[in-house]
Coordinates of C-alpha atoms in Angstrom, one line a residue:
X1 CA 72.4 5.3 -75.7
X2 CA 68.7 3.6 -76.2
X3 CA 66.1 5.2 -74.6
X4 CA 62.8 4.6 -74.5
X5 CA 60.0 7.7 -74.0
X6 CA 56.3 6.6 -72.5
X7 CA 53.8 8.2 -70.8
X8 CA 53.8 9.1 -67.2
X9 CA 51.1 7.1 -65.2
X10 CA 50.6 6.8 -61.5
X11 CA 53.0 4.0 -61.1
X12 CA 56.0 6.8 -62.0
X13 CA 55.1 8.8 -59.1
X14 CA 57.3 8.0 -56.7
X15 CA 60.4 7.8 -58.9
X16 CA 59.4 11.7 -60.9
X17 CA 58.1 13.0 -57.4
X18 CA 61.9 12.4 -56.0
X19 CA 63.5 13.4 -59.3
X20 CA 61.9 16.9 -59.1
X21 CA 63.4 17.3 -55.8
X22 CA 67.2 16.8 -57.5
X23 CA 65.7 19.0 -60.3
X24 CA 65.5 21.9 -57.3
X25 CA 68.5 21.4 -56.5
X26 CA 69.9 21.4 -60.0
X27 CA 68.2 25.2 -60.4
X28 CA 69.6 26.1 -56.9
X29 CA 66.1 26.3 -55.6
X30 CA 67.0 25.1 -51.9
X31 CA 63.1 24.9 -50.6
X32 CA 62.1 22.4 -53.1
X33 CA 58.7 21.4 -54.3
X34 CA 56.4 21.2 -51.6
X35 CA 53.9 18.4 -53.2
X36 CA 54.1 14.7 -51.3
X37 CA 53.9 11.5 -53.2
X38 CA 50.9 11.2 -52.8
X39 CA 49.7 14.8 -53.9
X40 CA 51.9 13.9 -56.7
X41 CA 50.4 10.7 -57.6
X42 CA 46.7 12.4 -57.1
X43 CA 47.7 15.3 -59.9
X44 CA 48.5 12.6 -62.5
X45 CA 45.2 10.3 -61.7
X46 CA 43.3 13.0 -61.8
X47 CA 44.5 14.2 -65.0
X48 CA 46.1 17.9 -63.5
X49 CA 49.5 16.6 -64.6
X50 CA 50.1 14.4 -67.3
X51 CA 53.9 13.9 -69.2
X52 CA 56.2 11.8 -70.3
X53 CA 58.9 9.5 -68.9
X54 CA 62.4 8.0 -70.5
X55 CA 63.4 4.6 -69.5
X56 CA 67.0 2.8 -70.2
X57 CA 66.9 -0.7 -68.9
X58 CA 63.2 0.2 -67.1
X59 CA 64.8 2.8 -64.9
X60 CA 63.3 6.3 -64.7
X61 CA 66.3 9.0 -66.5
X62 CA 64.8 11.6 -67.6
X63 CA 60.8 12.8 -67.4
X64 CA 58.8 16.0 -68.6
X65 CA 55.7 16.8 -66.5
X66 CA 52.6 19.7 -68.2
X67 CA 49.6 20.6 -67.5
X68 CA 46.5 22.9 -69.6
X69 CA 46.0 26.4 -69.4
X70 CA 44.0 28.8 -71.0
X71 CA 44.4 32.1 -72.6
X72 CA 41.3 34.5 -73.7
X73 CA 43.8 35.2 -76.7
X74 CA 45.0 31.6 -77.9
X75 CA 42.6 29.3 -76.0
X76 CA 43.8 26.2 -74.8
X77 CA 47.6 25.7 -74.5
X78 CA 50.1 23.1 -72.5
X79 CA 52.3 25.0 -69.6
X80 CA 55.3 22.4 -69.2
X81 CA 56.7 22.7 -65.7
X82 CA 59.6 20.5 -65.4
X83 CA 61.9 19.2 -67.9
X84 CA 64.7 17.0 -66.2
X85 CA 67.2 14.2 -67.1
X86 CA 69.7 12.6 -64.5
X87 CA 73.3 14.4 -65.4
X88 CA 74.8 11.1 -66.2
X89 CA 72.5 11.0 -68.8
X90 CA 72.1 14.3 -70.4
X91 CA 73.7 15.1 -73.9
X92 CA 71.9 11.9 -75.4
X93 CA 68.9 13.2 -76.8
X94 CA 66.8 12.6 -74.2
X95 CA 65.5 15.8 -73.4
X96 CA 64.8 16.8 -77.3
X97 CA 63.0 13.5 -77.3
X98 CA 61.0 14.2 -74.2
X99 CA 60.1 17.7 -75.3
X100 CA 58.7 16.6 -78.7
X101 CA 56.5 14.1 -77.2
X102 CA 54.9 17.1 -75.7
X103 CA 55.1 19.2 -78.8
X104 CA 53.3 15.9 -80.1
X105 CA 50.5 16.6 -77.9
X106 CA 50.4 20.2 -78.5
X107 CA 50.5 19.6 -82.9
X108 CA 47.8 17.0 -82.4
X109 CA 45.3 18.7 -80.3
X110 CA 45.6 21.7 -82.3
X111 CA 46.7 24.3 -79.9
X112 CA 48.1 27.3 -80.5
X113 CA 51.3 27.5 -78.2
X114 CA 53.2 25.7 -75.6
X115 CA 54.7 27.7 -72.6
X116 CA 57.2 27.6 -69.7
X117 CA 59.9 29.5 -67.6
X118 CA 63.7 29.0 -67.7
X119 CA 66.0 30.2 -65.4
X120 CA 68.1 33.3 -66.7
X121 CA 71.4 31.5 -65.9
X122 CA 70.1 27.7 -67.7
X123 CA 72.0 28.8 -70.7
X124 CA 72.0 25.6 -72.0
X125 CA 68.5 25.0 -71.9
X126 CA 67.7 28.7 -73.0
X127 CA 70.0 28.0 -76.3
X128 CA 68.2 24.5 -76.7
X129 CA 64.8 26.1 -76.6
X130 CA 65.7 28.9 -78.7
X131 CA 67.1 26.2 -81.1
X132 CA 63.8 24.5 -81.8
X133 CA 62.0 27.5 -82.3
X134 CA 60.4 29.2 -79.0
X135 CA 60.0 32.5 -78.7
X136 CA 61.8 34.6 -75.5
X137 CA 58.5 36.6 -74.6
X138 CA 60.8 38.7 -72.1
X139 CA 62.9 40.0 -75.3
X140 CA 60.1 40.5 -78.2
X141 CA 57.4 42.1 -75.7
X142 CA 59.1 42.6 -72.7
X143 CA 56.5 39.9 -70.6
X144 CA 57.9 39.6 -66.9
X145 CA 55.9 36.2 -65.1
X146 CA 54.7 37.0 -61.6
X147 CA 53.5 34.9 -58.8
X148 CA 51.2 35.3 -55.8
X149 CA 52.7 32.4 -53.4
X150 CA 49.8 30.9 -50.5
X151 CA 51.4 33.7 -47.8
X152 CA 50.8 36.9 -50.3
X153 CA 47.5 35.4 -51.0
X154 CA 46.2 35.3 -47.5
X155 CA 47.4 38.3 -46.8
X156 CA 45.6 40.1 -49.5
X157 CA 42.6 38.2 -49.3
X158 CA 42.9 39.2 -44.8
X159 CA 43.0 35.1 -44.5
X160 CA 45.7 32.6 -42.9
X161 CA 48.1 31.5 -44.9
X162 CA 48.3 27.7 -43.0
X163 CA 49.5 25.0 -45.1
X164 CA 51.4 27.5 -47.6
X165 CA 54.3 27.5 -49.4

């Protein structure tokens, strides 16, 4: 299968905005991303989002969306948040390919890790990740990832939580 891996641009939006939704649905996450198109297409022209798409015959199949973070221990690092290709075309490489485009990134800006979540169930991802080298941060140091969603942060903060997820 010949593939072809470029970076996402605003023009992708659409297309990686309505993937994401059968990526939900894939991890059996029935309430979905929240973003619209165009909060989508804002993140990537504004440079919160930035990734990499793979085209066969100019259609969207696969795509790997990051962003930056910081740590006060490493510095600068990527945090990918979504890793998808279509089923029909999984098992070609794709993924790897996407995933070292980012790893490209990461080697050539110098920084010091890469990081991201996996479902405990995704064993085929999990074994593909581990295969390339990453680290389970659960298993050497016993790191558990938390989340304060826009509900729990209104009501800590004695706010509304309008618009939330």
């Amino acid at each position: 299968m010949s593939f072809t891996i470029i970076p996402a641009t605003t023009d992708h939006a659409a297309v990686i905005n309505s993937m994401t939704h059968e990526l939900a649905e894939f991890e059996k996450l029935p309430n979905g991303p929240q973003l619209s198109e165009s909060e989508f297409r804002e993140a990537i022209a504004e440079k919160n989002l930035f990734g990499f798409v793979a085209l066969i015959e100019e259609q969207i199949v696969g795509f790997v969306m990051c962003y930056y973070g910081f740590s006060t221990w490493q510095g600068k690092f990527i945090f990918m948040e979504d890793l998808y290709v279509r089923p029909a075309h999984r098992k070609g490489g794709i993924g790897k390919a996407l995933w070292k485009e980012v790893a490209k990134v990461a080697y050539e800006q110098n920084l010091r890790r890469i990081q991201w979540t996996v479902l405990d169930w995704n064993t085929n991802a999990i074994n593909f990740y581990k295969s390339i080298g990453a680290t389970d941060m659960h298993d050497r140091d016993g790191w558990l990832d938390f989340r304060l969603f826009r509900p729990a942060i209104a009501q800590f903060v004695g706010g509304n939580s309008e618009n939330g997820v």
